[in-house]
Short mmCIF file of C-alpha atoms in Angstrom, two decimals:
data_model
loop_
_atom_site.label_atom_id
_atom_site.label_comp_id
_atom_site.label_asym_id
_atom_site.label_seq_id
_atom_site.Cartn_x
_atom_site.Cartn_y
_atom_site.Cartn_z
CA MET R 232 46.78 45.43 33.73
CA SER R 233 45.92 44.59 37.26
CA SER R 234 42.29 45.33 38.01
CA PRO R 235 39.21 43.33 37.06
CA ALA R 236 37.20 44.47 34.08
CA PRO R 237 33.68 45.83 34.69
CA ASN R 238 31.89 42.64 33.65
CA THR R 239 32.53 39.06 32.64
CA GLN R 240 32.38 39.77 28.91
CA ASP R 241 34.88 42.64 29.13
CA THR R 242 37.16 40.56 31.36
CA ALA R 243 37.20 37.73 28.82
CA LYS R 244 38.04 40.19 26.03
CA GLU R 245 40.88 41.70 28.04
CA ILE R 246 42.27 38.26 28.84
CA LYS R 247 42.22 37.31 25.16
CA ARG R 248 43.85 40.62 24.21
CA ILE R 249 46.73 40.09 26.61
CA PHE R 250 47.11 36.46 25.55
CA ALA R 251 47.33 37.47 21.88
CA LEU R 252 49.85 40.19 22.76
CA GLN R 253 52.06 37.78 24.70
CA SER R 254 51.72 35.05 22.07
CA ALA R 255 53.11 37.44 19.46
CA HIS R 256 55.90 38.65 21.78
CA GLN R 257 56.97 35.24 23.12
CA TRP R 258 59.55 34.71 20.38
CA ASP R 259 61.47 37.82 21.37
CA VAL R 260 61.43 36.74 25.01
CA LYS R 261 62.52 33.21 24.12
CA ALA R 262 65.50 34.65 22.24
CA SER R 263 66.60 36.84 25.17
CA THR R 264 70.08 36.32 26.61
CA ALA R 265 70.98 35.30 30.14
CA GLU R 266 72.05 38.87 30.89
CA GLN R 267 68.72 40.26 29.68
CA ARG R 268 66.78 37.80 31.82
CA LYS R 269 68.95 38.48 34.86
CA ALA R 270 68.34 42.20 34.43
CA LYS R 271 64.58 41.59 34.57
CA LEU R 272 64.98 39.44 37.67
CA GLN R 273 67.16 42.07 39.35
CA LYS R 274 64.47 44.66 38.66
CA LEU R 275 61.78 42.40 40.11
CA LYS R 276 63.90 41.72 43.20
CA ALA R 277 64.53 45.44 43.71
CA ALA R 278 60.80 46.18 43.43
CA VAL R 279 59.93 43.53 46.03
CA GLU R 280 62.55 44.96 48.39
CA ALA R 281 61.31 48.51 47.80
CA HIS R 282 57.73 47.49 48.56
CA ALA R 283 58.58 45.21 51.50
CA ASP R 284 56.58 47.25 54.02
CA ASP R 285 53.62 47.46 51.62
CA ILE R 286 53.73 43.69 51.16
CA VAL R 287 53.75 43.10 54.91
CA ALA R 288 50.80 45.45 55.41
CA ALA R 289 48.81 43.84 52.59
CA VAL R 290 49.38 40.24 53.70
CA LEU R 291 48.65 41.24 57.29
CA GLU R 292 45.34 42.74 56.19
CA ASP R 293 44.43 39.60 54.26
CA THR R 294 45.63 36.90 56.66
CA ARG R 295 46.58 38.37 60.09
CA LYS R 296 49.88 36.54 59.99
CA PRO R 297 52.60 37.65 62.41
CA GLU R 298 54.69 40.41 60.82
CA GLN R 299 57.99 38.56 61.10
CA GLU R 300 56.44 35.49 59.52
CA ILE R 301 55.26 37.61 56.59
CA ARG R 302 58.70 39.15 56.10
CA VAL R 303 60.28 35.70 55.94
CA THR R 304 57.74 33.92 53.72
CA GLU R 305 56.50 36.73 51.49
CA VAL R 306 59.56 38.99 51.18
CA LEU R 307 62.85 37.25 52.04
CA ASN R 308 61.72 33.96 50.52
CA VAL R 309 60.76 35.76 47.31
CA THR R 310 63.98 37.77 46.99
CA GLY R 311 66.05 34.70 47.85
CA ASN R 312 64.23 32.69 45.21
CA ILE R 313 64.82 35.39 42.61
CA GLN R 314 68.51 35.56 43.52
CA ARG R 315 68.91 31.77 43.13
CA ASN R 316 67.55 32.05 39.61
CA ILE R 317 70.00 34.86 38.87
CA ASP R 318 72.94 32.92 40.32
CA ASN R 319 72.21 29.72 38.38
CA LEU R 320 70.88 31.06 35.09
CA ASP R 321 74.16 30.95 33.13
CA GLN R 322 74.60 27.28 34.02
CA TRP R 323 70.98 26.42 33.23
CA MET R 324 71.19 28.04 29.80
CA THR R 325 74.44 26.29 28.85
CA PRO R 326 73.90 23.34 26.47
CA THR R 327 74.97 19.98 27.91
CA ASP R 328 76.80 17.40 25.80
CA VAL R 329 75.35 13.89 25.96
CA VAL R 330 76.18 10.56 24.34
CA PRO R 331 73.40 10.02 21.79
CA SER R 332 74.10 6.44 20.72
CA THR R 333 76.80 3.86 20.16
CA ASN R 334 77.83 5.59 16.93
CA PRO R 335 81.01 7.55 17.75
CA ASP R 336 80.33 10.01 14.93
CA ASP R 337 77.00 11.17 16.39
CA LYS R 338 76.83 14.28 18.52
CA ALA R 339 74.00 15.53 20.74
CA LYS R 340 73.29 18.28 23.24
CA ILE R 341 70.53 19.03 25.71
CA ILE R 342 69.33 22.60 25.21
CA TYR R 343 66.66 23.99 27.53
CA GLU R 344 64.11 26.19 25.78
CA ALA R 345 61.33 28.44 27.04
CA ARG R 346 57.78 27.09 27.01
CA GLY R 347 56.15 30.25 25.62
CA VAL R 348 53.14 31.86 27.32
CA CYS R 349 52.58 30.55 30.85
CA LEU R 350 49.73 30.86 33.34
CA ILE R 351 50.48 31.09 37.07
CA LEU R 352 47.60 30.60 39.50
CA GLY R 353 48.62 31.53 43.05
CA PRO R 354 47.26 30.26 46.39
CA TRP R 355 45.92 32.03 49.47
CA ASN R 356 48.19 30.52 52.13
CA PHE R 357 51.39 32.19 50.85
CA PRO R 358 49.83 34.53 48.30
CA LEU R 359 52.95 36.38 47.16
CA GLY R 360 55.65 33.83 47.94
CA LEU R 361 54.02 31.00 46.00
CA THR R 362 53.12 33.27 43.08
CA PHE R 363 56.30 35.29 42.60
CA GLY R 364 58.44 32.17 43.09
CA PRO R 365 57.05 30.44 39.98
CA LEU R 366 57.04 33.80 38.20
CA ALA R 367 60.77 34.23 38.79
CA ALA R 368 61.43 30.75 37.40
CA ALA R 369 59.28 31.44 34.34
CA ILE R 370 61.11 34.71 33.65
CA ALA R 371 64.49 33.02 34.06
CA ALA R 372 63.41 30.39 31.53
CA GLY R 373 62.45 33.06 28.99
CA ASN R 374 58.67 32.92 29.14
CA CYS R 375 55.80 35.40 29.01
CA CYS R 376 53.36 35.07 31.93
CA MET R 377 49.77 35.78 32.82
CA VAL R 378 49.30 35.74 36.59
CA LYS R 379 46.19 35.32 38.74
CA LEU R 380 46.32 35.68 42.53
CA THR R 381 43.55 34.33 44.71
CA ASP R 382 40.59 36.61 45.31
CA LEU R 383 40.78 35.66 49.01
CA CYS R 384 43.77 38.01 49.39
CA PRO R 385 42.70 41.23 47.61
CA ALA R 386 45.18 43.54 49.35
CA THR R 387 48.07 41.27 48.39
CA GLY R 388 46.74 41.06 44.85
CA ALA R 389 46.74 44.85 44.63
CA ILE R 390 50.37 45.24 45.70
CA ALA R 391 51.42 42.34 43.45
CA GLY R 392 49.76 44.09 40.52
CA ARG R 393 51.52 47.33 41.38
CA ILE R 394 54.92 45.62 41.43
CA ILE R 395 54.30 43.80 38.15
CA ARG R 396 53.19 46.98 36.41
CA GLU R 397 56.33 48.77 37.60
CA VAL R 398 58.65 46.04 36.37
CA PHE R 399 57.10 44.55 33.23
CA ASP R 400 55.30 45.52 30.07
CA GLU R 401 51.95 43.71 29.79
CA LYS R 402 53.15 41.95 26.64
CA GLU R 403 55.57 40.06 28.90
CA VAL R 404 53.89 39.78 32.32
CA ALA R 405 50.33 40.76 33.25
CA LEU R 406 48.39 40.21 36.46
CA PHE R 407 44.63 39.70 36.68
CA GLU R 408 42.47 40.10 39.77
CA GLY R 409 38.96 38.82 40.30
CA ASP R 410 36.94 35.80 41.35
CA VAL R 411 36.75 32.25 40.00
CA SER R 412 35.19 33.47 36.75
CA VAL R 413 38.49 35.14 35.86
CA ALA R 414 40.43 31.94 36.51
CA THR R 415 37.89 30.02 34.43
CA ALA R 416 38.30 32.44 31.53
CA LEU R 417 42.08 32.13 31.73
CA LEU R 418 41.92 28.33 31.73
CA GLU R 419 40.04 28.35 28.44
CA LEU R 420 43.18 29.54 26.63
CA PRO R 421 45.89 27.30 25.12
CA PHE R 422 48.78 28.19 27.43
CA SER R 423 52.14 26.54 26.87
CA HIS R 424 52.37 25.72 30.58
CA ILE R 425 50.19 26.16 33.67
CA PHE R 426 51.52 26.36 37.23
CA PHE R 427 48.87 25.95 39.93
CA THR R 428 49.25 25.90 43.70
CA GLY R 429 46.17 24.98 45.73
CA SER R 430 43.77 22.19 46.57
CA THR R 431 43.52 18.76 44.97
CA ARG R 432 39.91 19.49 44.01
CA VAL R 433 40.82 22.59 42.00
CA GLY R 434 43.97 20.90 40.73
CA LYS R 435 41.78 18.36 38.95
CA LEU R 436 39.87 21.18 37.26
CA VAL R 437 43.13 22.80 36.16
CA MET R 438 44.41 19.49 34.79
CA ALA R 439 41.16 18.90 32.89
CA ALA R 440 41.29 22.39 31.36
CA ALA R 441 44.94 21.94 30.39
CA ALA R 442 44.21 18.59 28.76
CA LYS R 443 41.96 20.26 26.18
CA HIS R 444 45.01 22.05 24.77
CA LEU R 445 47.69 19.50 25.78
CA SER R 446 49.23 22.21 27.95
CA SER R 447 51.93 20.97 30.29
CA VAL R 448 51.09 21.45 33.97
CA THR R 449 52.83 21.81 37.32
CA LEU R 450 50.50 21.13 40.27
CA GLU R 451 51.60 21.94 43.82
CA LEU R 452 48.73 20.56 45.84
CA GLY R 453 47.85 19.95 49.48
CA GLY R 454 49.38 17.26 51.65
CA LYS R 455 48.79 15.23 54.80
CA SER R 456 52.18 15.27 56.48
CA PRO R 457 52.93 12.65 59.14
CA VAL R 458 55.36 12.84 62.04
CA ILE R 459 56.98 9.50 62.92
CA ILE R 460 58.71 9.31 66.31
CA ASP R 461 60.97 6.43 67.31
CA GLU R 462 61.86 5.38 70.82
CA GLY R 463 65.23 7.13 70.82
CA ALA R 464 63.84 10.57 70.06
CA ASP R 465 64.05 13.64 72.29
CA ILE R 466 60.34 14.07 73.03
CA GLY R 467 60.75 17.52 74.54
CA LYS R 468 62.37 18.89 71.40
CA ILE R 469 59.83 17.18 69.16
CA GLY R 470 56.91 18.55 71.15
CA ALA R 471 58.27 22.08 70.79
CA ALA R 472 58.94 21.56 67.08
CA LEU R 473 55.40 20.27 66.55
CA ALA R 474 53.93 23.28 68.32
CA GLY R 475 55.99 25.68 66.23
CA ALA R 476 55.08 23.92 63.00
CA LYS R 477 51.36 23.97 63.79
CA GLN R 478 51.55 27.62 64.79
CA PHE R 479 53.25 28.54 61.49
CA ASN R 480 50.68 30.20 59.20
CA GLY R 481 47.94 28.93 61.49
CA GLY R 482 48.65 25.38 60.29
CA GLN R 483 47.73 26.33 56.71
CA ALA R 484 50.63 24.83 54.78
CA CYS R 485 50.96 21.64 52.76
CA ILE R 486 54.03 20.62 54.79
CA CYS R 487 52.36 21.29 58.15
CA PRO R 488 52.33 18.14 60.36
CA ASP R 489 48.81 16.75 60.62
CA TYR R 490 49.15 13.48 62.50
CA VAL R 491 51.69 11.69 64.67
CA PHE R 492 52.85 8.09 64.99
CA VAL R 493 54.32 7.62 68.46
CA LYS R 494 54.79 4.68 70.81
CA GLU R 495 52.16 4.35 73.50
CA GLU R 496 54.67 4.82 76.30
CA GLN R 497 55.83 8.15 74.79
CA LYS R 498 52.38 9.59 74.13
CA ASP R 499 51.77 11.39 77.42
CA GLU R 500 55.23 12.97 77.41
CA LEU R 501 54.67 14.22 73.86
CA VAL R 502 51.29 15.73 74.72
CA GLU R 503 52.78 17.60 77.67
CA ALA R 504 55.74 18.84 75.65
CA PHE R 505 53.36 20.11 72.95
CA ARG R 506 51.07 21.73 75.53
CA SER R 507 53.96 23.39 77.36
CA SER R 508 55.39 24.88 74.17
CA VAL R 509 52.00 26.17 72.97
CA GLU R 510 51.25 27.79 76.33
CA GLU R 511 54.71 29.36 76.56
CA ASN R 512 54.63 30.87 73.06
CA LEU R 513 50.98 31.78 72.56
CA TYR R 514 49.20 32.27 75.88
CA SER R 515 49.45 34.81 78.69
CA GLY R 516 49.24 33.97 82.37
CA ASP R 517 45.45 34.31 82.43
CA GLY R 518 45.06 31.83 79.57
CA THR R 519 44.38 34.43 76.86
CA ILE R 520 45.82 33.59 73.45
CA ASN R 521 47.97 36.16 71.65
CA LYS R 522 46.16 36.34 68.33
CA GLN R 523 48.86 38.51 66.82
CA ALA R 524 51.20 35.52 67.05
CA ILE R 525 49.12 33.12 64.95
CA ALA R 526 47.40 33.54 61.60
CA GLN R 527 43.64 33.36 61.31
CA ILE R 528 41.98 30.77 59.11
CA VAL R 529 41.68 32.39 55.69
CA ASN R 530 37.87 32.56 55.50
CA GLU R 531 34.66 31.32 57.10
CA GLY R 532 34.34 28.37 54.74
CA ASN R 533 37.73 26.96 55.65
CA PHE R 534 37.14 27.71 59.33
CA ASN R 535 33.93 25.67 59.23
CA ARG R 536 35.69 22.87 57.36
CA VAL R 537 38.39 22.60 60.04
CA LYS R 538 35.82 22.74 62.84
CA GLY R 539 33.81 20.09 61.05
CA LEU R 540 36.81 17.76 61.03
CA PHE R 541 37.32 18.41 64.74
CA ASP R 542 33.66 17.81 65.59
CA ASP R 543 33.61 14.63 63.53
CA ALA R 544 36.67 13.23 65.31
CA VAL R 545 35.33 14.07 68.78
CA GLY R 546 31.96 12.63 67.83
CA LYS R 547 33.68 9.38 66.93
CA GLY R 548 35.42 9.15 70.29
CA ALA R 549 38.61 11.21 69.98
CA THR R 550 39.81 12.89 73.19
CA VAL R 551 40.91 16.53 73.21
CA ALA R 552 44.41 16.50 74.70
CA VAL R 553 45.32 20.14 73.96
CA GLY R 554 43.31 23.10 72.67
CA GLY R 555 39.99 22.52 70.98
CA THR R 556 38.89 26.18 71.08
CA PHE R 557 37.42 27.78 67.94
CA ASP R 558 36.85 31.56 67.90
CA GLU R 559 34.37 32.09 65.08
CA SER R 560 34.33 35.88 65.52
CA ASP R 561 37.88 36.24 64.15
CA LEU R 562 38.41 32.79 62.58
CA THR R 563 41.04 31.70 65.10
CA VAL R 564 41.67 28.01 65.71
CA HIS R 565 43.73 27.40 68.83
CA PRO R 566 46.54 24.82 68.39
CA THR R 567 44.85 21.49 69.04
CA MET R 568 45.96 17.92 69.63
CA LEU R 569 43.53 15.00 69.71
#
């Protein structure tokens, strides 16, 4: 199933129905062979490739990312991830001999087993890539999965649901769409494992919900990534790399550089290198930014949060070295250095 139920009560019932279905079926999936799992992964990979143009159109509608960026992060990254699981699955499923103790007569092996029924909660910054990546790993490990994409990317959620319905029976993988109430209903269930990608704030809520059932959890949360420049560095190259990294996905990535440590005597050169690269790649001769070359901020709330951080810094004495323009009409933040 891949569309929200008519009301909260019906949604909760449908979630419980699917969970019960997958809980009963998990033993068959756990017992599946490497070849059976690889066949499922091959089918998923083929479906992603077949729907590549649909994926690009959907993510573009939701995020206004550059088309080539979408193809890399939401298509090629996904198919490459699936293929890595296929290539390594035989090795991962092979028991490993270990030395259990000092007793020479003892024998022991490490055998990796499936968790059971897993929940995958995807993010909005790479809505397909960071949802289908964990899904591929869960399938390779022999799990059943219930999947929830963010409601901030409805077009992507729709194509993801279409792909999942084509590839899997709902007793093995099912996708749910909807707002936070759907995620809340899902988190009430005793999943074997929960994989969440998103903010630290929501990560705490996921961890608290998982603790009620002692569910194991993987949290891929936000970051504040520094750039540290020493005196022997090529400032021109670093300035260009910084500009490209901040342009990528409109700066909306946990590994995006947020602040720079640089020696005072290198600061001006770095600012100019950053400015030159931004102007060359994003702006026309009349100073107009090419908004098809940079993603918008995902929604008004996050746009206002970013602008609030900027206003706070300037209010406390920070100087705008590059950028500082916020286009509220289309949620564009120009690359900015303070």
